[in-house]
Amino acid sequence: MTPGANEAVTTLLPELVLVLAAVVGLLAGSFLPRRRQGLVRAGAVLAVVAAGVLSAVGLARPAELVFSGTYAVDAGLGVLRLVVLAATALTLLLAAEAIGGNRRETEVVVLVLLAALGTIVLAGANDLLVLAAGFLLTSLPLYALTGFTHTRRSTEAALKQYLLGALAGVLMLVGVAVLLGAGGGTDYPTLATGLPAAARITVVLGVVALVAGLLFELGAVPLHFWVPDVTQAASTPVAAFTSTVPKLGAALALYRLLDVPLAGTGQDWSLLVAVIAAASMTLGNLAAFAQDDVRRLLGYSAISQVGYLLMAVAVAGRAELALSSLLLYLAAYAVTNLGAFAVVAALPHARTLADFRGLARTQPWLAGALVVCLLGLVGTPPTAVFAGKLTVFTAAGDGGLGWLVVVAAINTVASLFYYLRWIAPAVRGGGQAPTVDPWARAAAVTAAVSSLALGVLAGPALDLVNGTLAR
């Protein structure tokens, strides 16, 4: 049953809190002196925490469609909200030193809030027009954030990101138009009944164009070219946010598309997604082997991780563990990837692998966080990504994609090489005591501990994220 307008507004309180925080923050920042703009960041953190509490309370509500069925509030969106909000809070924490006192601090905070809101809208979209709106709300703030440092390299990266994003956005809108003509509507229930009767070639062209926008947000092959440039050139907090948060919403949005409106079209979308998954994890790993710049290495690592996320998406509706494994992996990837970037942010003058030499002797807690997060990205027990990979591999096997599990296992072993290239100098040899950002160090240790805790408690966590999507 579709709820009334007042009930729908109550259901969307987390999103409304983010909107209110962005508007109030922008207005307050216009009047506050530069030295006191930290108040806007503090207010944003409080708003994110409040939205997180409301999201946790909302997990107990039954799945429902709101606003004429265009937005789905279900188990998938509930978990996604919590992960995105936790990642946003962690980003604001590690950005404290980087943007504190900057005359553009308010703008950065507001753009981060809007991008987080766009990610959540993307994940909850149950209508192609809402999906397109979520894409724009996620992408546009990120272009500005990438160019925030005003260096030649960051400007070039922002331009590349914008051009690829514009191309993906146009393709996405073309896909919306084609599927509207083929399916007789833009809401998912209408498409689910209309697309099976439409011409096959029209549906295929429309879906491929539509998915281009989501592949851009994911940083997946073939729309991945912007990822290493942005992670290398943007400020470290922005690189951490951009390579983590948009992927969360795009992955769930793609899963929802395959599971609801496209499930009855008779096309093997699973094979298409599986091929993209294999290409992303393989290309990302191969390109990461030769990287000496740690942020560029993490950029290619982010591309390879998308491949594992897409393994769960590929078996949407075909394996019992598909949705829960995707949600668990999203949470594990977010906390672990942000932790690795937080270590980089804590050492603002360390850019290459050699710069981390002797870190274990001078900063043992930071070195420990680095080891936990990098081994976590490999998938080493007892970290959260290990549990995520285990469930994703199981889901893919259950869904009949045994060959993809083999490819993923080979890629996992191969990825150990370039992560060890970073760990080895950090845990041996001497080095001078580096300059450390205490806020980013706190964020790194928090993320590492969270990754271990989520890995140990993966069983109960998997039970919590178990559920179905609203239809």
mmCIF file of C-alpha atoms in Angstrom, residues 16-380:
data_model
loop_
_atom_site.group_PDB
_atom_site.id
_atom_site.type_symbol
_atom_site.label_atom_id
_atom_site.label_comp_id
_atom_site.label_asym_id
_atom_site.label_seq_id
_atom_site.Cartn_x
_atom_site.Cartn_y
_atom_site.Cartn_z
ATOM 1 C CA LEU A 16 15.297 15.644 4.858
ATOM 2 C CA VAL A 17 17.830 16.093 7.657
ATOM 3 C CA LEU A 18 20.643 16.129 5.077
ATOM 4 C CA VAL A 19 18.792 18.676 2.924
ATOM 5 C CA LEU A 20 18.156 20.898 5.950
ATOM 6 C CA ALA A 21 21.775 20.626 7.094
ATOM 7 C CA ALA A 22 23.052 21.603 3.638
ATOM 8 C CA VAL A 23 20.752 24.639 3.355
ATOM 9 C CA VAL A 24 21.330 25.858 6.922
ATOM 10 C CA GLY A 25 25.068 25.231 6.613
ATOM 11 C CA LEU A 26 25.296 27.242 3.397
ATOM 12 C CA LEU A 27 23.370 30.162 4.891
ATOM 13 C CA ALA A 28 25.328 30.089 8.158
ATOM 14 C CA GLY A 29 28.641 29.917 6.327
ATOM 15 C CA SER A 30 27.750 33.067 4.403
ATOM 16 C CA PHE A 31 27.670 35.085 7.619
ATOM 17 C CA LEU A 32 30.300 33.400 9.789
ATOM 18 C CA PRO A 33 33.901 34.714 9.777
ATOM 19 C CA ARG A 34 36.500 32.383 8.290
ATOM 20 C CA ARG A 35 37.959 31.356 11.661
ATOM 21 C CA ARG A 36 34.542 30.158 12.866
ATOM 22 C CA GLN A 37 33.388 28.194 9.812
ATOM 23 C CA GLY A 38 34.301 25.035 11.678
ATOM 24 C CA LEU A 39 30.874 25.434 13.277
ATOM 25 C CA VAL A 40 29.326 24.492 9.933
ATOM 26 C CA ARG A 41 31.408 21.307 9.841
ATOM 27 C CA ALA A 42 30.431 20.491 13.425
ATOM 28 C CA GLY A 43 26.778 21.064 12.570
ATOM 29 C CA ALA A 44 27.125 18.808 9.523
ATOM 30 C CA VAL A 45 28.567 16.004 11.656
ATOM 31 C CA LEU A 46 25.671 16.350 14.120
ATOM 32 C CA ALA A 47 23.178 16.248 11.238
ATOM 33 C CA VAL A 48 24.810 13.132 9.799
ATOM 34 C CA VAL A 49 24.681 11.443 13.201
ATOM 35 C CA ALA A 50 21.007 12.438 13.615
ATOM 36 C CA ALA A 51 20.189 11.096 10.141
ATOM 37 C CA GLY A 52 22.013 7.892 11.052
ATOM 38 C CA VAL A 53 19.930 7.455 14.201
ATOM 39 C CA LEU A 54 16.722 8.033 12.220
ATOM 40 C CA SER A 55 17.911 5.517 9.612
ATOM 41 C CA ALA A 56 18.604 2.909 12.293
ATOM 42 C CA VAL A 57 15.126 3.432 13.755
ATOM 43 C CA GLY A 58 13.644 3.145 10.244
ATOM 44 C CA LEU A 59 15.156 -0.326 9.772
ATOM 45 C CA ALA A 60 12.284 -1.739 11.833
ATOM 46 C CA ARG A 61 9.666 -0.397 9.397
ATOM 47 C CA PRO A 62 8.240 -2.698 6.704
ATOM 48 C CA ALA A 63 9.352 -2.159 3.105
ATOM 49 C CA GLU A 64 7.222 0.375 1.238
ATOM 50 C CA LEU A 65 7.074 2.550 -1.862
ATOM 51 C CA VAL A 66 6.530 6.274 -1.309
ATOM 52 C CA PHE A 67 5.651 9.285 -3.476
ATOM 53 C CA SER A 68 3.483 7.371 -5.958
ATOM 54 C CA GLY A 69 5.880 4.440 -5.940
ATOM 55 C CA THR A 70 8.873 6.398 -7.257
ATOM 56 C CA TYR A 71 11.076 5.841 -4.183
ATOM 57 C CA ALA A 72 11.654 2.568 -2.344
ATOM 58 C CA VAL A 73 12.294 2.467 1.386
ATOM 59 C CA ASP A 74 13.317 -1.086 2.188
ATOM 60 C CA ALA A 75 16.027 -3.181 3.806
ATOM 61 C CA GLY A 76 18.500 -2.342 1.056
ATOM 62 C CA LEU A 77 18.059 1.409 1.356
ATOM 63 C CA GLY A 78 18.015 1.228 5.170
ATOM 64 C CA VAL A 79 21.436 -0.417 5.347
ATOM 65 C CA LEU A 80 22.779 1.772 2.546
ATOM 66 C CA ARG A 81 21.747 4.921 4.421
ATOM 67 C CA LEU A 82 23.705 3.823 7.498
ATOM 68 C CA VAL A 83 26.825 2.983 5.480
ATOM 69 C CA VAL A 84 26.759 6.240 3.498
ATOM 70 C CA LEU A 85 26.199 8.356 6.602
ATOM 71 C CA ALA A 86 28.982 6.593 8.518
ATOM 72 C CA ALA A 87 31.338 7.089 5.555
ATOM 73 C CA THR A 88 30.369 10.775 5.353
ATOM 74 C CA ALA A 89 31.016 11.309 9.064
ATOM 75 C CA LEU A 90 34.418 9.612 8.747
ATOM 76 C CA THR A 91 35.257 11.798 5.735
ATOM 77 C CA LEU A 92 34.383 14.981 7.629
ATOM 78 C CA LEU A 93 36.590 13.797 10.505
ATOM 79 C CA LEU A 94 39.648 13.152 8.352
ATOM 80 C CA ALA A 95 39.079 16.450 6.497
ATOM 81 C CA ALA A 96 39.303 18.506 9.686
ATOM 82 C CA GLU A 97 42.939 19.516 9.214
ATOM 83 C CA ALA A 98 42.770 19.793 5.416
ATOM 84 C CA ILE A 99 39.861 22.252 5.232
ATOM 85 C CA GLY A 100 39.833 23.776 8.746
ATOM 86 C CA GLY A 101 40.167 27.573 8.447
ATOM 87 C CA ASN A 102 39.954 27.505 4.655
ATOM 88 C CA ARG A 103 37.756 30.264 3.255
ATOM 89 C CA ARG A 104 35.869 27.623 1.251
ATOM 90 C CA GLU A 105 35.328 25.261 4.193
ATOM 91 C CA THR A 106 31.559 25.742 4.224
ATOM 92 C CA GLU A 107 31.242 25.041 0.504
ATOM 93 C CA VAL A 108 33.227 21.800 0.841
ATOM 94 C CA VAL A 109 31.068 20.582 3.727
ATOM 95 C CA VAL A 110 27.826 21.428 1.918
ATOM 96 C CA LEU A 111 28.976 19.723 -1.287
ATOM 97 C CA VAL A 112 29.884 16.576 0.676
ATOM 98 C CA LEU A 113 26.407 16.545 2.271
ATOM 99 C CA LEU A 114 24.700 16.974 -1.110
ATOM 100 C CA ALA A 115 26.785 14.206 -2.721
ATOM 101 C CA ALA A 116 25.884 11.890 0.181
ATOM 102 C CA LEU A 117 22.215 12.771 -0.291
ATOM 103 C CA GLY A 118 22.481 12.073 -4.023
ATOM 104 C CA THR A 119 24.027 8.682 -3.299
ATOM 105 C CA ILE A 120 21.107 7.749 -1.047
ATOM 106 C CA VAL A 121 18.557 8.963 -3.627
ATOM 107 C CA LEU A 122 20.345 6.903 -6.285
ATOM 108 C CA ALA A 123 20.041 3.786 -4.129
ATOM 109 C CA GLY A 124 16.353 4.292 -3.328
ATOM 110 C CA ALA A 125 15.195 5.262 -6.834
ATOM 111 C CA ASN A 126 12.254 3.212 -8.054
ATOM 112 C CA ASP A 127 11.690 5.372 -11.105
ATOM 113 C CA LEU A 128 14.066 6.197 -13.965
ATOM 114 C CA LEU A 129 13.575 9.952 -13.542
ATOM 115 C CA VAL A 130 14.430 9.750 -9.836
ATOM 116 C CA LEU A 131 17.452 7.640 -10.791
ATOM 117 C CA ALA A 132 18.619 10.357 -13.205
ATOM 118 C CA ALA A 133 18.047 13.029 -10.546
ATOM 119 C CA GLY A 134 20.113 10.991 -8.073
ATOM 120 C CA PHE A 135 22.897 10.666 -10.652
ATOM 121 C CA LEU A 136 23.069 14.452 -11.121
ATOM 122 C CA LEU A 137 22.856 15.190 -7.385
ATOM 123 C CA THR A 138 25.731 12.782 -6.748
ATOM 124 C CA SER A 139 27.951 13.828 -9.650
ATOM 125 C CA LEU A 140 27.782 17.629 -9.755
ATOM 126 C CA PRO A 141 29.158 18.249 -6.220
ATOM 127 C CA LEU A 142 32.027 15.839 -6.904
ATOM 128 C CA TYR A 143 33.250 17.811 -9.942
ATOM 129 C CA ALA A 144 33.576 20.927 -7.786
ATOM 130 C CA LEU A 145 35.193 19.027 -4.905
ATOM 131 C CA THR A 146 37.843 17.536 -7.212
ATOM 132 C CA GLY A 147 38.931 20.967 -8.424
ATOM 133 C CA PHE A 148 38.879 22.427 -4.919
ATOM 134 C CA THR A 149 42.683 22.490 -4.512
ATOM 135 C CA HIS A 150 43.057 24.745 -7.612
ATOM 136 C CA THR A 151 46.231 23.033 -8.841
ATOM 137 C CA ARG A 152 46.908 22.323 -12.515
ATOM 138 C CA ARG A 153 46.601 18.586 -11.905
ATOM 139 C CA SER A 154 43.346 18.821 -9.931
ATOM 140 C CA THR A 155 41.808 21.082 -12.577
ATOM 141 C CA GLU A 156 42.753 18.584 -15.273
ATOM 142 C CA ALA A 157 41.307 15.704 -13.224
ATOM 143 C CA ALA A 158 38.077 17.632 -12.574
ATOM 144 C CA LEU A 159 37.754 18.382 -16.300
ATOM 145 C CA LYS A 160 38.253 14.716 -17.215
ATOM 146 C CA GLN A 161 35.755 13.660 -14.548
ATOM 147 C CA TYR A 162 33.246 16.232 -15.773
ATOM 148 C CA LEU A 163 33.551 15.284 -19.455
ATOM 149 C CA LEU A 164 33.155 11.561 -18.769
ATOM 150 C CA GLY A 165 30.324 12.315 -16.340
ATOM 151 C CA ALA A 166 28.573 14.498 -18.927
ATOM 152 C CA LEU A 167 28.886 11.733 -21.532
ATOM 153 C CA ALA A 168 27.552 9.139 -19.084
ATOM 154 C CA GLY A 169 24.731 11.467 -18.031
ATOM 155 C CA VAL A 170 23.624 12.093 -21.618
ATOM 156 C CA LEU A 171 23.686 8.362 -22.350
ATOM 157 C CA MET A 172 21.673 7.764 -19.197
ATOM 158 C CA LEU A 173 18.983 10.238 -20.266
ATOM 159 C CA VAL A 174 18.871 8.646 -23.720
ATOM 160 C CA GLY A 175 18.368 5.296 -21.999
ATOM 161 C CA VAL A 176 15.523 6.754 -19.927
ATOM 162 C CA ALA A 177 13.822 8.045 -23.081
ATOM 163 C CA VAL A 178 14.224 4.732 -24.939
ATOM 164 C CA LEU A 179 12.920 2.665 -22.019
ATOM 165 C CA LEU A 180 10.013 5.087 -21.529
ATOM 166 C CA GLY A 181 8.980 4.470 -25.126
ATOM 167 C CA ALA A 182 9.517 0.716 -24.851
ATOM 168 C CA GLY A 183 7.972 0.129 -21.417
ATOM 169 C CA GLY A 184 5.205 2.737 -21.351
ATOM 170 C CA GLY A 185 6.392 4.479 -18.181
ATOM 171 C CA THR A 186 9.391 5.347 -16.041
ATOM 172 C CA ASP A 187 8.402 3.761 -12.715
ATOM 173 C CA TYR A 188 9.804 0.293 -12.119
ATOM 174 C CA PRO A 189 6.482 -1.584 -11.674
ATOM 175 C CA THR A 190 5.248 -0.272 -15.043
ATOM 176 C CA LEU A 191 8.544 -1.166 -16.707
ATOM 177 C CA ALA A 192 8.428 -4.648 -15.170
ATOM 178 C CA THR A 193 5.144 -5.319 -16.991
ATOM 179 C CA GLY A 194 5.844 -3.316 -20.169
ATOM 180 C CA LEU A 195 9.415 -4.232 -21.096
ATOM 181 C CA PRO A 196 8.875 -8.010 -21.610
ATOM 182 C CA ALA A 197 6.501 -7.206 -24.484
ATOM 183 C CA ALA A 198 8.783 -4.605 -26.091
ATOM 184 C CA ALA A 199 11.204 -5.180 -28.975
ATOM 185 C CA ARG A 200 14.334 -6.907 -27.674
ATOM 186 C CA ILE A 201 16.829 -4.666 -29.467
ATOM 187 C CA THR A 202 15.130 -1.525 -28.122
ATOM 188 C CA VAL A 203 15.285 -2.804 -24.553
ATOM 189 C CA VAL A 204 18.943 -3.792 -24.903
ATOM 190 C CA LEU A 205 19.941 -0.388 -26.321
ATOM 191 C CA GLY A 206 17.975 1.450 -23.654
ATOM 192 C CA VAL A 207 19.427 -0.562 -20.777
ATOM 193 C CA VAL A 208 23.019 -0.286 -22.029
ATOM 194 C CA ALA A 209 22.692 3.504 -22.345
ATOM 195 C CA LEU A 210 21.025 3.785 -18.928
ATOM 196 C CA VAL A 211 23.639 1.667 -17.186
ATOM 197 C CA ALA A 212 26.452 3.900 -18.515
ATOM 198 C CA GLY A 213 25.610 6.466 -15.831
ATOM 199 C CA LEU A 214 25.820 3.894 -13.056
ATOM 200 C CA LEU A 215 29.114 2.485 -14.391
ATOM 201 C CA PHE A 216 30.546 6.009 -14.249
ATOM 202 C CA GLU A 217 29.523 6.392 -10.611
ATOM 203 C CA LEU A 218 30.966 2.955 -9.862
ATOM 204 C CA GLY A 219 34.227 3.735 -11.643
ATOM 205 C CA ALA A 220 33.824 0.441 -13.510
ATOM 206 C CA VAL A 221 35.298 -0.524 -16.882
ATOM 207 C CA PRO A 222 34.908 1.057 -19.462
ATOM 208 C CA LEU A 223 34.055 4.352 -17.702
ATOM 209 C CA HIS A 224 36.883 4.161 -15.161
ATOM 210 C CA PHE A 225 39.475 6.533 -16.677
ATOM 211 C CA TRP A 226 38.742 9.394 -14.287
ATOM 212 C CA VAL A 227 39.290 7.385 -11.092
ATOM 213 C CA PRO A 228 43.145 7.256 -10.796
ATOM 214 C CA ASP A 229 43.496 10.885 -11.904
ATOM 215 C CA VAL A 230 40.986 12.115 -9.338
ATOM 216 C CA THR A 231 42.393 10.054 -6.469
ATOM 217 C CA GLN A 232 45.888 11.347 -7.253
ATOM 218 C CA ALA A 233 45.060 15.017 -7.865
ATOM 219 C CA ALA A 234 42.180 15.845 -5.505
ATOM 220 C CA SER A 235 42.727 16.532 -1.820
ATOM 221 C CA THR A 236 42.996 13.272 0.113
ATOM 222 C CA PRO A 237 39.609 13.574 1.930
ATOM 223 C CA VAL A 238 37.890 14.291 -1.389
ATOM 224 C CA ALA A 239 39.695 11.366 -3.045
ATOM 225 C CA ALA A 240 38.590 9.095 -0.199
ATOM 226 C CA PHE A 241 34.971 10.223 -0.464
ATOM 227 C CA THR A 242 34.832 10.135 -4.272
ATOM 228 C CA SER A 243 36.348 6.665 -4.564
ATOM 229 C CA THR A 244 34.039 5.226 -1.918
ATOM 230 C CA VAL A 245 30.612 6.776 -1.390
ATOM 231 C CA PRO A 246 29.150 7.115 -4.933
ATOM 232 C CA LYS A 247 29.935 3.435 -5.578
ATOM 233 C CA LEU A 248 27.651 2.433 -2.711
ATOM 234 C CA GLY A 249 24.533 4.018 -4.186
ATOM 235 C CA ALA A 250 25.326 3.039 -7.771
ATOM 236 C CA ALA A 251 25.841 -0.625 -6.848
ATOM 237 C CA LEU A 252 22.476 -0.885 -5.078
ATOM 238 C CA ALA A 253 20.763 1.096 -7.878
ATOM 239 C CA LEU A 254 22.109 -1.332 -10.483
ATOM 240 C CA TYR A 255 21.052 -4.298 -8.327
ATOM 241 C CA ARG A 256 17.524 -2.851 -8.022
ATOM 242 C CA LEU A 257 17.310 -2.357 -11.797
ATOM 243 C CA LEU A 258 18.253 -5.967 -12.509
ATOM 244 C CA ASP A 259 16.060 -7.391 -9.751
ATOM 245 C CA VAL A 260 12.829 -5.424 -10.345
ATOM 246 C CA PRO A 261 12.119 -3.920 -13.807
ATOM 247 C CA LEU A 262 14.543 -6.026 -15.878
ATOM 248 C CA ALA A 263 13.971 -9.413 -14.229
ATOM 249 C CA GLY A 264 11.255 -10.490 -16.664
ATOM 250 C CA THR A 265 12.729 -9.182 -19.928
ATOM 251 C CA GLY A 266 14.252 -12.547 -20.877
ATOM 252 C CA GLN A 267 17.744 -11.121 -21.419
ATOM 253 C CA ASP A 268 20.855 -12.511 -19.703
ATOM 254 C CA TRP A 269 21.880 -9.277 -17.954
ATOM 255 C CA SER A 270 23.830 -11.413 -15.501
ATOM 256 C CA LEU A 271 26.453 -12.271 -18.150
ATOM 257 C CA LEU A 272 26.895 -8.614 -19.132
ATOM 258 C CA VAL A 273 27.467 -7.545 -15.514
ATOM 259 C CA ALA A 274 29.761 -10.521 -14.881
ATOM 260 C CA VAL A 275 31.979 -9.591 -17.847
ATOM 261 C CA ILE A 276 32.213 -5.987 -16.609
ATOM 262 C CA ALA A 277 33.072 -7.322 -13.126
ATOM 263 C CA ALA A 278 35.869 -9.525 -14.454
ATOM 264 C CA ALA A 279 37.267 -6.727 -16.629
ATOM 265 C CA SER A 280 37.194 -4.201 -13.754
ATOM 266 C CA MET A 281 38.964 -6.385 -11.189
ATOM 267 C CA THR A 282 41.569 -7.587 -13.702
ATOM 268 C CA LEU A 283 42.370 -4.212 -15.260
ATOM 269 C CA GLY A 284 42.453 -2.477 -11.875
ATOM 270 C CA ASN A 285 44.866 -5.036 -10.445
ATOM 271 C CA LEU A 286 47.171 -5.087 -13.474
ATOM 272 C CA ALA A 287 47.396 -1.288 -13.542
ATOM 273 C CA ALA A 288 48.082 -1.103 -9.787
ATOM 274 C CA PHE A 289 51.176 -3.329 -10.001
ATOM 275 C CA ALA A 290 53.506 -0.598 -11.252
ATOM 276 C CA GLN A 291 52.227 2.346 -9.193
ATOM 277 C CA ASP A 292 54.568 4.132 -6.784
ATOM 278 C CA ASP A 293 52.178 6.989 -5.945
ATOM 279 C CA VAL A 294 50.035 5.651 -3.092
ATOM 280 C CA ARG A 295 46.924 7.601 -4.032
ATOM 281 C CA ARG A 296 47.100 6.457 -7.655
ATOM 282 C CA LEU A 297 47.575 2.901 -6.367
ATOM 283 C CA LEU A 298 44.416 3.271 -4.267
ATOM 284 C CA GLY A 299 42.623 4.624 -7.328
ATOM 285 C CA TYR A 300 43.331 1.470 -9.317
ATOM 286 C CA SER A 301 42.540 -0.590 -6.210
ATOM 287 C CA ALA A 302 39.107 1.088 -6.139
ATOM 288 C CA ILE A 303 38.520 0.012 -9.752
ATOM 289 C CA SER A 304 39.414 -3.587 -8.915
ATOM 290 C CA GLN A 305 37.126 -3.588 -5.862
ATOM 291 C CA VAL A 306 34.192 -2.633 -8.084
ATOM 292 C CA GLY A 307 34.598 -6.008 -9.758
ATOM 293 C CA TYR A 308 33.864 -7.803 -6.494
ATOM 294 C CA LEU A 309 30.848 -5.553 -5.825
ATOM 295 C CA LEU A 310 29.464 -6.380 -9.265
ATOM 296 C CA MET A 311 29.743 -10.121 -8.583
ATOM 297 C CA ALA A 312 26.805 -9.828 -6.180
ATOM 298 C CA VAL A 313 24.930 -7.551 -8.589
ATOM 299 C CA ALA A 314 25.370 -10.091 -11.406
ATOM 300 C CA VAL A 315 23.339 -12.700 -9.509
ATOM 301 C CA ALA A 316 20.533 -10.330 -8.471
ATOM 302 C CA GLY A 317 17.389 -12.417 -8.061
ATOM 303 C CA ARG A 318 19.293 -15.637 -8.842
ATOM 304 C CA ALA A 319 20.984 -16.367 -5.505
ATOM 305 C CA GLU A 320 19.586 -16.211 -1.997
ATOM 306 C CA LEU A 321 22.692 -14.478 -0.654
ATOM 307 C CA ALA A 322 22.915 -11.893 -3.447
ATOM 308 C CA LEU A 323 21.433 -8.837 -1.700
ATOM 309 C CA SER A 324 22.807 -9.515 1.786
ATOM 310 C CA SER A 325 26.302 -10.247 0.430
ATOM 311 C CA LEU A 326 26.229 -7.015 -1.594
ATOM 312 C CA LEU A 327 25.211 -4.942 1.433
ATOM 313 C CA LEU A 328 27.840 -6.588 3.644
ATOM 314 C CA TYR A 329 30.535 -6.008 1.020
ATOM 315 C CA LEU A 330 29.477 -2.370 0.586
ATOM 316 C CA ALA A 331 29.875 -1.750 4.325
ATOM 317 C CA ALA A 332 33.196 -3.624 4.453
ATOM 318 C CA TYR A 333 34.628 -1.827 1.426
ATOM 319 C CA ALA A 334 33.559 1.605 2.687
ATOM 320 C CA VAL A 335 35.205 1.330 6.092
ATOM 321 C CA THR A 336 38.364 -0.349 4.788
ATOM 322 C CA ASN A 337 38.944 1.931 1.796
ATOM 323 C CA LEU A 338 38.332 5.054 3.882
ATOM 324 C CA GLY A 339 40.782 3.703 6.457
ATOM 325 C CA ALA A 340 43.531 3.350 3.839
ATOM 326 C CA PHE A 341 42.921 6.885 2.594
ATOM 327 C CA ALA A 342 42.875 8.152 6.191
ATOM 328 C CA VAL A 343 46.411 6.818 6.680
ATOM 329 C CA VAL A 344 47.485 8.772 3.600
ATOM 330 C CA ALA A 345 45.702 11.887 4.891
ATOM 331 C CA ALA A 346 47.456 11.523 8.249
ATOM 332 C CA LEU A 347 50.838 11.861 6.504
ATOM 333 C CA PRO A 348 50.353 14.898 4.244
ATOM 334 C CA HIS A 349 53.951 14.871 2.963
ATOM 335 C CA ALA A 350 54.069 11.148 2.096
ATOM 336 C CA ARG A 351 53.124 10.549 -1.529
ATOM 337 C CA THR A 352 55.177 7.534 -2.674
ATOM 338 C CA LEU A 353 55.656 4.033 -1.279
ATOM 339 C CA ALA A 354 59.196 4.942 -0.166
ATOM 340 C CA ASP A 355 57.848 7.823 1.943
ATOM 341 C CA PHE A 356 56.222 5.274 4.268
ATOM 342 C CA ARG A 357 59.513 3.582 5.105
ATOM 343 C CA GLY A 358 59.904 2.990 8.848
ATOM 344 C CA LEU A 359 56.331 4.004 9.700
ATOM 345 C CA ALA A 360 55.949 1.101 12.148
ATOM 346 C CA ARG A 361 58.854 2.456 14.232
ATOM 347 C CA THR A 362 57.786 6.118 14.288
ATOM 348 C CA GLN A 363 53.954 5.749 14.200
ATOM 349 C CA PRO A 364 53.032 2.202 15.289
ATOM 350 C CA TRP A 365 49.277 2.843 15.555
ATOM 351 C CA LEU A 366 49.152 4.385 12.111
ATOM 352 C CA ALA A 367 51.262 1.557 10.678
ATOM 353 C CA GLY A 368 48.917 -0.963 12.287
ATOM 354 C CA ALA A 369 45.914 0.754 10.723
ATOM 355 C CA LEU A 370 47.671 0.691 7.331
ATOM 356 C CA VAL A 371 48.417 -3.038 7.581
ATOM 357 C CA VAL A 372 44.860 -3.869 8.668
ATOM 358 C CA CYS A 373 43.267 -1.815 5.880
ATOM 359 C CA LEU A 374 45.562 -3.027 3.074
ATOM 360 C CA LEU A 375 45.313 -6.685 4.092
ATOM 361 C CA GLY A 376 41.593 -6.029 4.465
ATOM 362 C CA LEU A 377 41.372 -4.861 0.848
ATOM 363 C CA VAL A 378 43.082 -8.110 -0.178
ATOM 364 C CA GLY A 379 40.484 -10.056 1.807
ATOM 365 C CA THR A 380 42.568 -11.427 4.664
#
